[in-house]
mmCIF file of C-alpha atoms in Angstrom:
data_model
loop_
_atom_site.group_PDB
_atom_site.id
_atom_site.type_symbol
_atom_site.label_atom_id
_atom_site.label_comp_id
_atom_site.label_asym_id
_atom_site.label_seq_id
_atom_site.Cartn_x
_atom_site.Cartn_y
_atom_site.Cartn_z
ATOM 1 C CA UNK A 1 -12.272 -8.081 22.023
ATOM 2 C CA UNK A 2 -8.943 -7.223 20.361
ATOM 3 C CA UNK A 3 -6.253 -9.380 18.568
ATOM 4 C CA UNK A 4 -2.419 -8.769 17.437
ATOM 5 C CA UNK A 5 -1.602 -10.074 14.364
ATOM 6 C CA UNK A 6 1.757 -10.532 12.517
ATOM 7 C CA UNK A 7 1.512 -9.799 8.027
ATOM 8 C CA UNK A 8 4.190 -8.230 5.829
ATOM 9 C CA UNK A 9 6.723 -8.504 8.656
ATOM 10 C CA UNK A 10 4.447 -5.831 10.995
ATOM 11 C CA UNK A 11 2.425 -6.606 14.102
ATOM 12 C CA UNK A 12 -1.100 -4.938 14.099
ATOM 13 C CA UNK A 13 -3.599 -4.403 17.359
ATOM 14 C CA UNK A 14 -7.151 -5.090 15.654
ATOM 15 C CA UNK A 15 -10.517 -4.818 16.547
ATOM 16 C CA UNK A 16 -14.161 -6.526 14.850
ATOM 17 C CA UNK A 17 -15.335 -4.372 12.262
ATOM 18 C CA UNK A 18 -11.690 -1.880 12.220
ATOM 19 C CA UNK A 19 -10.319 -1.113 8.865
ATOM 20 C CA UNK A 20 -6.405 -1.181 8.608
ATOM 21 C CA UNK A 21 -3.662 -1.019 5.304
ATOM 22 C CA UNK A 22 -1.388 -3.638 5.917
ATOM 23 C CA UNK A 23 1.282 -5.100 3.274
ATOM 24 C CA UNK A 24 -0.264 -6.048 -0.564
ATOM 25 C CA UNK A 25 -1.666 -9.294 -0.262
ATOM 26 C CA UNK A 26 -2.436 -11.232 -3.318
ATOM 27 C CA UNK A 27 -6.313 -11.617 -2.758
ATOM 28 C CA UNK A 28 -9.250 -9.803 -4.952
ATOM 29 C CA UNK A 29 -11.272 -7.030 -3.938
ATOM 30 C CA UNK A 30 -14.325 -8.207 -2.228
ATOM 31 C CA UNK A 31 -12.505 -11.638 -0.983
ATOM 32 C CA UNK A 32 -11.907 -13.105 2.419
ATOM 33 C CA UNK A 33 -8.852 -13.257 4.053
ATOM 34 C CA UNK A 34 -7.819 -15.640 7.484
ATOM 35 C CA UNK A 35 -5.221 -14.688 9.298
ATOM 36 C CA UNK A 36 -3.740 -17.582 11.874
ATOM 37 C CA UNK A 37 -0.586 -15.545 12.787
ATOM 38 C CA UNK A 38 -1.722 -14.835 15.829
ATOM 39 C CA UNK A 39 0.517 -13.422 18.706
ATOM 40 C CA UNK A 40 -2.301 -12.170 21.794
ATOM 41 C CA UNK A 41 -5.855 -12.078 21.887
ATOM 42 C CA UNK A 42 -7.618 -9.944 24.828
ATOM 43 C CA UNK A 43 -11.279 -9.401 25.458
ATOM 44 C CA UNK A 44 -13.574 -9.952 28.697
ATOM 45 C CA UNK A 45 -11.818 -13.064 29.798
ATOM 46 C CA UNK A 46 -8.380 -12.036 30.119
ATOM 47 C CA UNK A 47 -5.208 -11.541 27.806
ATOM 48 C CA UNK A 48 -3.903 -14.665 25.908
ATOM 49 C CA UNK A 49 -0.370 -14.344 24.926
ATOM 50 C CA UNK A 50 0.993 -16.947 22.322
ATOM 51 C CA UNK A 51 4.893 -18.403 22.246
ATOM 52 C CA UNK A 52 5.335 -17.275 19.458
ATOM 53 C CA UNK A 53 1.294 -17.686 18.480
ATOM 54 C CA UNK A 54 -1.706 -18.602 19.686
ATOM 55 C CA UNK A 55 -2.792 -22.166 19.082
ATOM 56 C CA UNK A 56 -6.066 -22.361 16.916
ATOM 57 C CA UNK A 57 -6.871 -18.627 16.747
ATOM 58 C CA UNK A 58 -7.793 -16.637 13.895
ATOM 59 C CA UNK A 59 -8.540 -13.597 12.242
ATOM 60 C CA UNK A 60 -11.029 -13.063 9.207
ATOM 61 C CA UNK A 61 -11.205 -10.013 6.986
ATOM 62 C CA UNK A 62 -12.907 -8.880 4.054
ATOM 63 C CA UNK A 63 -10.580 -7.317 1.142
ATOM 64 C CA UNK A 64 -11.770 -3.862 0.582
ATOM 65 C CA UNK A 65 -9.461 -2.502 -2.136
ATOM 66 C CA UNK A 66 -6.016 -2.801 -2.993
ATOM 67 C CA UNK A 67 -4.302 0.600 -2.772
ATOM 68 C CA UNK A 68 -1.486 2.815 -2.611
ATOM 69 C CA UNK A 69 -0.326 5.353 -0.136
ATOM 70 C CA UNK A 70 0.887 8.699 -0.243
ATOM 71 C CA UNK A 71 4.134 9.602 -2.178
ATOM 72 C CA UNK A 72 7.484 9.780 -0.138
ATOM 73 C CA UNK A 73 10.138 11.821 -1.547
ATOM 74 C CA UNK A 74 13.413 10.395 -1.415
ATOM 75 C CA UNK A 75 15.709 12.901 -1.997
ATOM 76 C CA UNK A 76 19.524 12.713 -1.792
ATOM 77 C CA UNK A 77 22.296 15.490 -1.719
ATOM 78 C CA UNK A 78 25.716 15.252 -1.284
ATOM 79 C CA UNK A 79 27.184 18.707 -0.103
ATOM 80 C CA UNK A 80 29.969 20.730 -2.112
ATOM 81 C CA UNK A 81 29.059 18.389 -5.374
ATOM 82 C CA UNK A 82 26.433 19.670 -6.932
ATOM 83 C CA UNK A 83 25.131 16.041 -6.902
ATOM 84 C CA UNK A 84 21.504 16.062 -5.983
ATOM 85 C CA UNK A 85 19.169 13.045 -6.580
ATOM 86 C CA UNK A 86 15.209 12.806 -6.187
ATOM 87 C CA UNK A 87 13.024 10.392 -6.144
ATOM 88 C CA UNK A 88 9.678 9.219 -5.121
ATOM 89 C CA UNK A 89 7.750 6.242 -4.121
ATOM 90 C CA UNK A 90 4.088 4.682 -3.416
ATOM 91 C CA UNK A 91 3.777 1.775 -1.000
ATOM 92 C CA UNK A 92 1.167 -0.808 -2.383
ATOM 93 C CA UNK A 93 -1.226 -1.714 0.217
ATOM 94 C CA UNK A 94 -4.257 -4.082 0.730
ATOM 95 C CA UNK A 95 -7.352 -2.198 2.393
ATOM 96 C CA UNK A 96 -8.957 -4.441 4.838
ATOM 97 C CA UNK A 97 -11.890 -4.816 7.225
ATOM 98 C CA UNK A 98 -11.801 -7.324 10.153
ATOM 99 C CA UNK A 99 -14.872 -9.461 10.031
ATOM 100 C CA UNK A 100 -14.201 -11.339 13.118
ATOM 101 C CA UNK A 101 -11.635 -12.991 15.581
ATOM 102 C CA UNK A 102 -11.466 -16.339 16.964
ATOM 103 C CA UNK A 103 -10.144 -16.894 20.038
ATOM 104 C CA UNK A 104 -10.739 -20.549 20.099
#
């Protein structure tokens, strides 16, 4: 059984038990999270496509950590100016793991 969800303005395929970074949500390490944003579930029955979401399906997570990705450098140069600019960035992400999804 699989599920699509829509958080932080991103759509994400999931699966029981799968562990994905999505967008920093403001929940505590160890915490549940429901997701009701749901766009398609699919499993043995068939594919359920929502317009825009599925009516009374869900997705529950556990909160695993809240984290921070790799650093991006940003780094800017404009050509013939000696003007040079660098600068980095982390992304602040939540760490979850799908406890299960209800198709409903």
């Amino acid at each position: 059984m699989f599920a699509v969800i829509r958080t932080g303005g991103k759509q994400y395929r999931v699966t029981p038990n799968a562990v994905l970074k999505v967008e920093k949500l403001e929940a505590e390490a160890g915490s549940t999270v429901t997701f009701t944003d749901i766009l398609a579930v699919g499993g043995e029955a068939g594919l359920t496509i929502g317009s825009p979401i599925v009516a009374g399906a869900s997705v529950t997570a556990t909160v695993l950590a809240q984290d921070r990705l790799d650093k991006i450098i940003i780094f800017k140069k404009r050509r013939r100016q000696n003007s040079r600019r660098r600068n980095g960035h982390r992304q602040h992400v939540t760490v979850l793991r799908v406890a299960a999804i209800n198709a409903a």
